[in-house]
Each structure stands twice: as C-alpha cells, then as structure tokens.
mmCIF file of C-alpha atoms in Angstrom:
data_model
loop_
_atom_site.group_PDB
_atom_site.id
_atom_site.type_symbol
_atom_site.label_atom_id
_atom_site.label_comp_id
_atom_site.label_asym_id
_atom_site.label_seq_id
_atom_site.Cartn_x
_atom_site.Cartn_y
_atom_site.Cartn_z
ATOM 1 C CA ALA A 1 -33.376 44.172 -37.589
ATOM 2 C CA PRO A 2 -31.420 41.560 -36.395
ATOM 3 C CA ARG A 3 -32.616 38.024 -37.127
ATOM 4 C CA ARG A 4 -33.071 35.850 -34.021
ATOM 5 C CA ALA A 5 -29.806 34.333 -32.483
ATOM 6 C CA THR A 6 -28.821 31.061 -31.982
ATOM 7 C CA LEU A 7 -27.044 30.449 -28.670
ATOM 8 C CA ARG A 8 -24.724 27.397 -27.149
ATOM 9 C CA PHE A 9 -22.475 26.784 -24.311
ATOM 10 C CA ASP A 10 -18.806 25.657 -24.333
ATOM 11 C CA PRO A 11 -17.925 23.484 -22.605
ATOM 12 C CA ALA A 12 -21.751 22.319 -22.327
ATOM 13 C CA GLU A 13 -21.296 20.770 -18.976
ATOM 14 C CA PRO A 14 -19.016 23.291 -17.536
ATOM 15 C CA LYS A 15 -17.625 22.892 -13.745
ATOM 16 C CA SER A 16 -15.938 25.011 -11.062
ATOM 17 C CA GLY A 17 -12.842 26.836 -12.344
ATOM 18 C CA ASP A 18 -13.841 26.368 -16.336
ATOM 19 C CA ARG A 19 -13.955 29.513 -18.592
ATOM 20 C CA LEU A 20 -18.009 29.211 -20.054
ATOM 21 C CA THR A 21 -18.392 30.489 -23.262
ATOM 22 C CA ALA A 22 -21.457 31.978 -25.158
ATOM 23 C CA ILE A 23 -21.200 30.862 -28.776
ATOM 24 C CA VAL A 24 -23.782 33.173 -30.772
ATOM 25 C CA ARG A 25 -24.840 33.409 -34.261
ATOM 26 C CA SER A 26 -26.883 35.841 -36.178
ATOM 27 C CA THR A 27 -27.361 38.080 -39.234
ATOM 28 C CA ALA A 28 -23.823 39.062 -40.354
ATOM 29 C CA GLY A 29 -22.420 42.376 -38.848
ATOM 30 C CA VAL A 30 -24.474 42.194 -35.772
ATOM 31 C CA THR A 31 -22.600 42.667 -32.453
ATOM 32 C CA PHE A 32 -23.967 41.106 -29.100
ATOM 33 C CA GLU A 33 -24.229 42.395 -25.560
ATOM 34 C CA TYR A 34 -23.833 39.759 -22.645
ATOM 35 C CA ASP A 35 -25.342 39.656 -19.516
ATOM 36 C CA TRP A 36 -23.989 37.045 -17.153
ATOM 37 C CA ARG A 37 -25.875 35.649 -13.947
ATOM 38 C CA ILE A 38 -24.782 33.488 -11.213
ATOM 39 C CA ASP A 39 -27.645 32.622 -8.900
ATOM 40 C CA GLY A 40 -29.417 35.544 -10.544
ATOM 41 C CA ARG A 41 -26.601 38.078 -9.242
ATOM 42 C CA ARG A 42 -24.638 39.589 -12.218
ATOM 43 C CA ALA A 43 -21.367 38.347 -12.902
ATOM 44 C CA GLY A 44 -18.404 38.594 -15.739
ATOM 45 C CA ASP A 45 -17.104 41.473 -17.362
ATOM 46 C CA GLY A 46 -19.699 41.779 -20.295
ATOM 47 C CA SER A 47 -17.745 39.583 -22.414
ATOM 48 C CA SER A 48 -18.518 36.440 -24.009
ATOM 49 C CA SER A 49 -17.039 34.286 -21.386
ATOM 50 C CA LEU A 50 -17.296 33.651 -17.870
ATOM 51 C CA LEU A 51 -14.682 32.181 -15.582
ATOM 52 C CA ILE A 52 -16.810 29.939 -13.024
ATOM 53 C CA PRO A 53 -15.388 30.838 -9.723
ATOM 54 C CA ASP A 54 -14.098 27.736 -7.362
ATOM 55 C CA GLY A 55 -17.108 26.072 -5.343
ATOM 56 C CA ALA A 56 -19.701 26.870 -7.874
ATOM 57 C CA LYS A 57 -21.074 23.192 -8.008
ATOM 58 C CA GLY A 58 -24.728 23.221 -8.149
ATOM 59 C CA LYS A 59 -25.341 27.049 -8.844
ATOM 60 C CA ASN A 60 -27.473 28.232 -11.824
ATOM 61 C CA ILE A 61 -25.639 30.179 -14.487
ATOM 62 C CA GLU A 62 -27.469 32.102 -16.943
ATOM 63 C CA VAL A 63 -26.437 34.490 -20.005
ATOM 64 C CA HIS A 64 -28.858 36.874 -21.762
ATOM 65 C CA VAL A 65 -27.424 37.765 -25.042
ATOM 66 C CA THR A 66 -28.984 40.981 -26.948
ATOM 67 C CA PRO A 67 -28.416 41.470 -30.570
ATOM 68 C CA ARG A 68 -27.677 44.992 -31.891
ATOM 69 C CA ASN A 69 -27.166 46.242 -35.345
ATOM 70 C CA GLY A 70 -26.102 49.753 -35.278
ATOM 71 C CA THR A 71 -28.976 51.383 -33.057
ATOM 72 C CA VAL A 72 -31.271 48.224 -33.889
ATOM 73 C CA MET A 73 -31.657 45.879 -31.303
ATOM 74 C CA GLY A 74 -32.888 42.312 -31.915
ATOM 75 C CA GLU A 75 -34.648 39.658 -29.506
ATOM 76 C CA VAL A 76 -32.717 38.794 -26.440
ATOM 77 C CA VAL A 77 -31.517 35.011 -26.194
ATOM 78 C CA SER A 78 -31.164 33.518 -22.701
ATOM 79 C CA LYS A 79 -29.639 30.350 -21.943
ATOM 80 C CA GLY A 80 -28.998 28.597 -18.572
ATOM 81 C CA LEU A 81 -27.443 25.757 -16.871
ATOM 82 C CA THR A 82 -26.287 24.243 -13.606
ATOM 83 C CA VAL A 83 -22.546 24.119 -12.389
ATOM 84 C CA GLY A 84 -21.598 20.172 -12.729
ATOM 85 C CA ASN A 85 -19.456 18.050 -10.151
ATOM 86 C CA HIS A 86 -16.038 17.644 -10.502
ATOM 87 C CA ARG A 87 -14.791 13.967 -10.145
ATOM 88 C CA PRO A 88 -12.329 13.709 -7.122
ATOM 89 C CA LEU A 89 -8.651 13.138 -7.673
ATOM 90 C CA LEU A 90 -6.868 10.186 -6.588
ATOM 91 C CA SER A 91 -3.185 11.624 -6.281
ATOM 92 C CA SER A 92 -1.042 8.919 -4.580
ATOM 93 C CA LEU A 93 -1.406 5.386 -3.215
ATOM 94 C CA VAL A 94 1.521 4.007 -0.901
ATOM 95 C CA VAL A 95 1.518 0.375 0.434
ATOM 96 C CA GLU A 96 3.723 -0.289 3.621
ATOM 97 C CA PRO A 97 5.906 -2.023 4.094
ATOM 98 C CA ALA A 98 6.973 -2.118 0.570
ATOM 99 C CA THR A 99 9.622 -4.547 1.288
ATOM 100 C CA GLY A 100 10.328 -6.991 4.177
ATOM 101 C CA ALA A 101 6.607 -7.796 5.132
ATOM 102 C CA THR A 102 6.150 -10.830 7.250
ATOM 103 C CA ILE A 103 3.147 -12.528 8.919
ATOM 104 C CA LEU A 104 4.342 -10.630 12.141
ATOM 105 C CA GLY A 105 2.502 -7.549 10.656
ATOM 106 C CA SER A 106 -0.004 -5.692 8.837
ATOM 107 C CA VAL A 107 0.079 -4.481 5.221
ATOM 108 C CA ARG A 108 -0.970 -0.590 5.325
ATOM 109 C CA ALA A 109 -2.267 1.430 2.471
ATOM 110 C CA SER A 110 -2.501 4.920 2.634
ATOM 111 C CA ALA A 111 -3.834 7.233 -0.278
ATOM 112 C CA ARG A 112 -4.083 11.115 -1.430
ATOM 113 C CA ALA A 113 -7.073 12.590 -2.874
ATOM 114 C CA SER A 114 -8.338 15.907 -3.658
ATOM 115 C CA ASP A 115 -11.708 17.577 -4.592
ATOM 116 C CA ALA A 116 -11.968 20.696 -7.002
ATOM 117 C CA ASP A 117 -15.552 21.200 -5.296
ATOM 118 C CA ARG A 118 -14.303 21.270 -1.709
ATOM 119 C CA GLU A 119 -16.535 18.137 -0.959
ATOM 120 C CA PRO A 120 -15.574 15.447 1.694
ATOM 121 C CA VAL A 121 -13.959 12.518 -0.097
ATOM 122 C CA ASP A 122 -14.130 8.744 0.662
ATOM 123 C CA ILE A 123 -11.203 6.536 -0.233
ATOM 124 C CA ARG A 124 -11.872 3.154 -0.810
ATOM 125 C CA PHE A 125 -9.428 0.444 -1.289
ATOM 126 C CA THR A 126 -9.814 -3.073 -2.803
ATOM 127 C CA TRP A 127 -7.124 -5.813 -1.730
ATOM 128 C CA LYS A 128 -6.029 -8.642 -3.952
ATOM 129 C CA ILE A 129 -4.002 -11.716 -2.544
ATOM 130 C CA ASN A 130 -2.364 -13.380 -5.375
ATOM 131 C CA GLY A 131 -4.570 -11.512 -8.032
ATOM 132 C CA ARG A 132 -7.496 -12.537 -6.203
ATOM 133 C CA GLN A 133 -9.855 -10.357 -4.574
ATOM 134 C CA ILE A 134 -10.548 -10.748 -0.951
ATOM 135 C CA ASP A 135 -13.617 -9.397 1.027
ATOM 136 C CA PHE A 136 -11.836 -6.812 2.766
ATOM 137 C CA ARG A 137 -12.243 -2.989 2.366
ATOM 138 C CA GLY A 138 -10.052 -1.674 5.262
ATOM 139 C CA ASP A 139 -6.767 0.333 4.804
ATOM 140 C CA SER A 140 -4.677 -1.995 6.967
ATOM 141 C CA LEU A 141 -4.481 -5.815 6.002
ATOM 142 C CA ASP A 142 -3.679 -8.116 9.248
ATOM 143 C CA PRO A 143 -1.884 -11.185 9.060
ATOM 144 C CA SER A 144 -4.899 -13.250 9.410
ATOM 145 C CA HIS A 145 -5.454 -12.634 5.808
ATOM 146 C CA PHE A 146 -2.193 -14.069 4.270
ATOM 147 C CA ARG A 147 0.745 -16.207 4.754
ATOM 148 C CA ARG A 148 4.353 -16.477 3.865
ATOM 149 C CA GLY A 149 5.104 -16.148 -0.154
ATOM 150 C CA ASP A 150 1.501 -14.633 -0.910
ATOM 151 C CA ARG A 151 1.747 -11.506 -2.908
ATOM 152 C CA ILE A 152 -0.647 -8.688 -2.295
ATOM 153 C CA GLY A 153 -1.930 -5.779 -3.922
ATOM 154 C CA VAL A 154 -4.399 -2.931 -3.342
ATOM 155 C CA GLU A 155 -6.250 -0.675 -5.669
ATOM 156 C CA ALA A 156 -7.857 2.548 -4.378
ATOM 157 C CA VAL A 157 -10.368 5.100 -5.493
ATOM 158 C CA ALA A 158 -11.782 8.129 -4.185
ATOM 159 C CA ALA A 159 -15.372 9.049 -4.202
ATOM 160 C CA ASP A 160 -17.631 11.970 -3.593
ATOM 161 C CA ALA A 161 -21.381 11.966 -3.128
ATOM 162 C CA GLU A 162 -21.932 11.865 -6.957
ATOM 163 C CA SER A 163 -18.739 10.044 -8.735
ATOM 164 C CA VAL A 164 -15.709 8.143 -8.434
ATOM 165 C CA SER A 165 -12.091 8.703 -9.444
ATOM 166 C CA ASP A 166 -10.136 6.401 -11.813
ATOM 167 C CA PRO A 167 -8.713 4.077 -9.642
ATOM 168 C CA LEU A 168 -4.920 3.566 -8.734
ATOM 169 C CA ARG A 169 -3.174 0.157 -8.414
ATOM 170 C CA SER A 170 -0.152 -0.380 -6.294
ATOM 171 C CA ALA A 171 2.792 -2.698 -6.756
ATOM 172 C CA GLU A 172 2.513 -6.126 -5.086
ATOM 173 C CA VAL A 173 4.070 -6.879 -1.979
ATOM 174 C CA LEU A 174 5.910 -10.203 -1.135
ATOM 175 C CA ILE A 175 5.274 -11.625 2.099
ATOM 176 C CA GLU A 176 8.570 -12.793 3.193
ATOM 177 C CA ASN A 177 9.862 -15.659 5.092
ATOM 178 C CA ILE A 178 11.134 -15.357 8.856
ATOM 179 C CA PRO A 179 14.445 -17.100 9.310
ATOM 180 C CA PRO A 180 14.422 -19.334 12.552
ATOM 181 C CA VAL A 181 16.464 -18.409 15.394
ATOM 182 C CA ILE A 182 18.157 -20.778 17.884
ATOM 183 C CA THR A 183 17.311 -19.720 21.443
ATOM 184 C CA SER A 184 18.678 -22.455 23.715
ATOM 185 C CA ARG A 185 22.232 -22.411 25.147
ATOM 186 C CA PRO A 186 24.267 -25.823 25.635
ATOM 187 C CA THR A 187 24.463 -27.327 28.468
ATOM 188 C CA LEU A 188 27.446 -28.044 30.806
ATOM 189 C CA LEU A 189 29.739 -30.976 30.321
ATOM 190 C CA ALA A 190 29.534 -32.965 33.247
ATOM 191 C CA PRO A 191 33.020 -35.249 33.858
ATOM 192 C CA ASP A 192 32.860 -38.896 32.073
ATOM 193 C CA GLU A 193 29.728 -38.371 30.763
ATOM 194 C CA PRO A 194 28.408 -37.956 27.089
ATOM 195 C CA PHE A 195 27.492 -34.388 26.070
ATOM 196 C CA ALA A 196 23.831 -34.182 25.007
ATOM 197 C CA TYR A 197 22.414 -30.838 23.872
ATOM 198 C CA ALA A 198 18.552 -30.520 22.670
ATOM 199 C CA VAL A 199 18.580 -27.490 20.355
ATOM 200 C CA GLU A 200 15.359 -25.380 20.284
ATOM 201 C CA VAL A 201 14.267 -22.813 17.801
ATOM 202 C CA GLU A 202 11.821 -20.319 17.190
ATOM 203 C CA ASP A 203 10.357 -19.489 13.687
ATOM 204 C CA PRO A 204 6.708 -18.313 13.353
ATOM 205 C CA ASP A 205 6.836 -19.405 9.715
ATOM 206 C CA ASP A 206 7.637 -22.879 10.180
ATOM 207 C CA ARG A 207 7.101 -26.037 12.614
ATOM 208 C CA VAL A 208 9.403 -28.383 10.628
ATOM 209 C CA MET A 209 13.172 -27.496 11.111
ATOM 210 C CA ARG A 210 16.242 -29.405 9.400
ATOM 211 C CA PHE A 211 19.675 -29.489 11.697
ATOM 212 C CA ALA A 212 23.231 -29.729 10.438
ATOM 213 C CA LEU A 213 26.326 -30.113 12.331
ATOM 214 C CA LEU A 214 28.763 -27.736 10.409
ATOM 215 C CA ASP A 215 31.723 -28.320 12.576
ATOM 216 C CA GLY A 216 32.419 -30.163 15.780
ATOM 217 C CA PRO A 217 35.062 -32.739 17.373
ATOM 218 C CA PRO A 218 35.302 -36.606 15.799
ATOM 219 C CA GLY A 219 32.108 -38.573 16.791
ATOM 220 C CA MET A 220 29.568 -35.764 17.399
ATOM 221 C CA THR A 221 26.426 -36.158 15.744
ATOM 222 C CA ILE A 222 23.064 -34.348 15.453
ATOM 223 C CA ASP A 223 19.531 -35.657 14.555
ATOM 224 C CA TRP A 224 18.664 -33.523 11.547
ATOM 225 C CA VAL A 225 15.134 -33.846 12.373
ATOM 226 C CA SER A 226 14.922 -33.219 16.461
ATOM 227 C CA GLY A 227 18.163 -31.210 16.450
ATOM 228 C CA VAL A 228 19.447 -33.280 19.489
ATOM 229 C CA VAL A 229 23.280 -33.134 19.570
ATOM 230 C CA THR A 230 25.295 -36.085 21.201
ATOM 231 C CA TRP A 231 28.923 -36.625 21.988
ATOM 232 C CA ASN A 232 31.042 -38.859 24.007
ATOM 233 C CA PRO A 233 34.387 -36.972 25.113
ATOM 234 C CA ASN A 234 36.175 -39.766 26.533
ATOM 235 C CA GLY A 235 39.652 -40.093 24.287
ATOM 236 C CA ALA A 236 38.990 -36.400 22.858
ATOM 237 C CA GLU A 237 41.893 -34.123 22.347
ATOM 238 C CA PRO A 238 42.391 -31.486 25.619
ATOM 239 C CA GLY A 239 41.144 -27.960 24.960
ATOM 240 C CA PRO A 240 38.293 -26.178 23.443
ATOM 241 C CA GLN A 241 36.360 -28.096 20.614
ATOM 242 C CA LEU A 242 34.550 -25.655 18.206
ATOM 243 C CA VAL A 243 30.843 -26.685 17.495
ATOM 244 C CA GLN A 244 28.615 -25.173 15.017
ATOM 245 C CA ILE A 245 25.084 -26.007 14.368
ATOM 246 C CA GLU A 246 22.755 -24.869 11.763
ATOM 247 C CA ALA A 247 19.143 -24.749 11.977
ATOM 248 C CA ASP A 248 17.248 -24.620 8.294
ATOM 249 C CA ASP A 249 13.742 -23.502 7.725
ATOM 250 C CA GLN A 250 13.959 -25.007 4.057
ATOM 251 C CA HIS A 251 12.550 -21.645 2.919
ATOM 252 C CA GLY A 252 15.808 -19.806 2.568
ATOM 253 C CA GLY A 253 16.121 -19.133 6.198
ATOM 254 C CA ARG A 254 19.079 -20.160 8.237
ATOM 255 C CA PHE A 255 20.607 -19.412 11.766
ATOM 256 C CA VAL A 256 23.937 -20.885 12.827
ATOM 257 C CA GLN A 257 25.088 -21.037 16.440
ATOM 258 C CA SER A 258 28.460 -21.355 17.418
ATOM 259 C CA PHE A 259 29.990 -22.669 20.842
ATOM 260 C CA SER A 260 32.844 -24.243 22.223
ATOM 261 C CA ILE A 261 33.271 -27.232 24.698
ATOM 262 C CA ASN A 262 36.516 -27.468 26.931
ATOM 263 C CA VAL A 263 38.078 -30.975 27.305
ATOM 264 C CA ALA A 264 40.293 -31.195 30.245
ATOM 265 C CA GLU A 265 43.671 -33.132 30.419
ATOM 266 C CA GLU A 266 42.436 -34.842 33.587
ATOM 267 C CA SER A 267 38.846 -35.354 34.992
ATOM 268 C CA PRO A 268 38.390 -32.848 37.427
ATOM 269 C CA ALA A 269 35.623 -32.603 39.824
ATOM 270 C CA THR A 270 33.767 -30.121 37.961
ATOM 271 C CA GLN A 271 33.608 -29.043 34.328
ATOM 272 C CA PRO A 272 33.230 -25.343 33.075
ATOM 273 C CA PRO A 273 30.054 -24.574 31.251
ATOM 274 C CA ALA A 274 30.047 -24.843 27.764
ATOM 275 C CA SER A 275 30.104 -21.006 26.047
ATOM 276 C CA SER A 276 28.177 -20.117 23.155
ATOM 277 C CA ASN A 277 27.670 -17.082 21.128
#
C-alpha cells in the first residue's frame, strides 16, 4: 500500500482568479485522485489544480487526495484554506489644472481604482505644499490653503476593508502669478487745464504695483508708486498725443494701456474725451 502522502498548496495564500495546485508526495509509482470542494460543494475537473473563481474571497477551499497503487488505495489526505483578499489597484491619478493654476481656483485630484474582489474602494488623498504635508484629506484643495508661487503635490492610495494599495504620486502643480489689469479710463482733457489721470488696477495677487510711462508727449509724468499721470498741454503740438502706461506687479505680470489725447490748434469750448484701447 502507498505510504501516507504529504500535501501542500501552491500558492500558499491564494486569491480569487488564482490557480491553486495541490502538490503531493508519496511512494514512487503512486497516482492520486483529487476531490476539490468550495464551501462543501464539489468543484474542478478532478485534476491536481483548481481555478479559483472571481468573487470567491472568504470562501473555504478543501482538497481530498487519495493515493492509489494499482488497486490498492492509501490513506486519504485532506487540506483546506480560506481564499484571501486582493489588494486594491490604483491605476491613475490626475491633478487639475496641471498648468495655469492660480489663487482664483481650487486644485482638484481624481483617481481610478479597482478591486478584484468587487468590494467597495475608498480613495484617500494626502496633499503636500512645497514638500510639506498639510492636514487636509479631501479631493479638492481650495485657495485658502495656498498662495502664488507654491508647489502642490498629492499622493493617493486605494483602500478596501482589509488592505491598502501601493501609492501613486502626482507631479507638482505650480500656483502661477495673475497679471494685473488696468480697469480705469482716462478722463476728459479740459481746455487750458492740466491733464490728470489716476490709474486703477485689479490684481488678486498683489497690493503693490509699479507704474511706468512707456510713451507720451513731452512733459508728461507718472508717479511710479501711485500711478497718477500728469501733463500740462500748454504749448503742445496740435493733434493726437499717444500715451502708453505699464502696470508691473514685479512677479512677471504686466499690463499696458494705450490711449491718445487730442490737442486742438485753438482752445475750443470743449475738448473731446481721450480715447483708449
């Protein structure tokens, strides 16, 4: 009669979708008969291996192996195990906007994950600003957390009830500068009176602006801090006088406003308004 067989499984901790093999050792020349069961029900084709079906996590698998030497049967050897858990798989991580992010909008993260056991998956985000982790776990980081020049990165993992996926890390997103915009328009040029124009600017990034007069008639000046333009047109050449003013936020953002001032040959009762573009 065959001597008592030894039995082990490969892999030792199988999961859904794996092929589980019963590796048996006994007397030379002995053949084996395999009886597979999943939660007590017969399964497989009687061979030495069993394809574990999808969704079998937590099910009990047993195999009963009977050694046979001709017509002589040996002692039946049995072994069982429980189908293990698949770790979730995190397949992608996207951060938007990848370019052009400013303090006027949120930075959003989205990820795709799957679970071979068809279980619910929770995606967890960890945010970093300039390489330092912050106390925030949502998928959308609003502007209260960052400012111009910050570099934002995010790491994501997918988790089921038992395990966590390998992490994915995004590229860093730069919070870019918002250029200034001149919102004011030049006033009328009154006859025989100096021209004065206080430039007004909108810039969410900056409160301090630097102004420059790029072009203008002789004698025109601009205060480089306040943006006030002054000019006495007395003695100026008749006709349109081109003016160009630049607002510079000192962080790479600039805005140029162009307009013209019409100087008449004679002092009329009224002067046309300055035109701008």
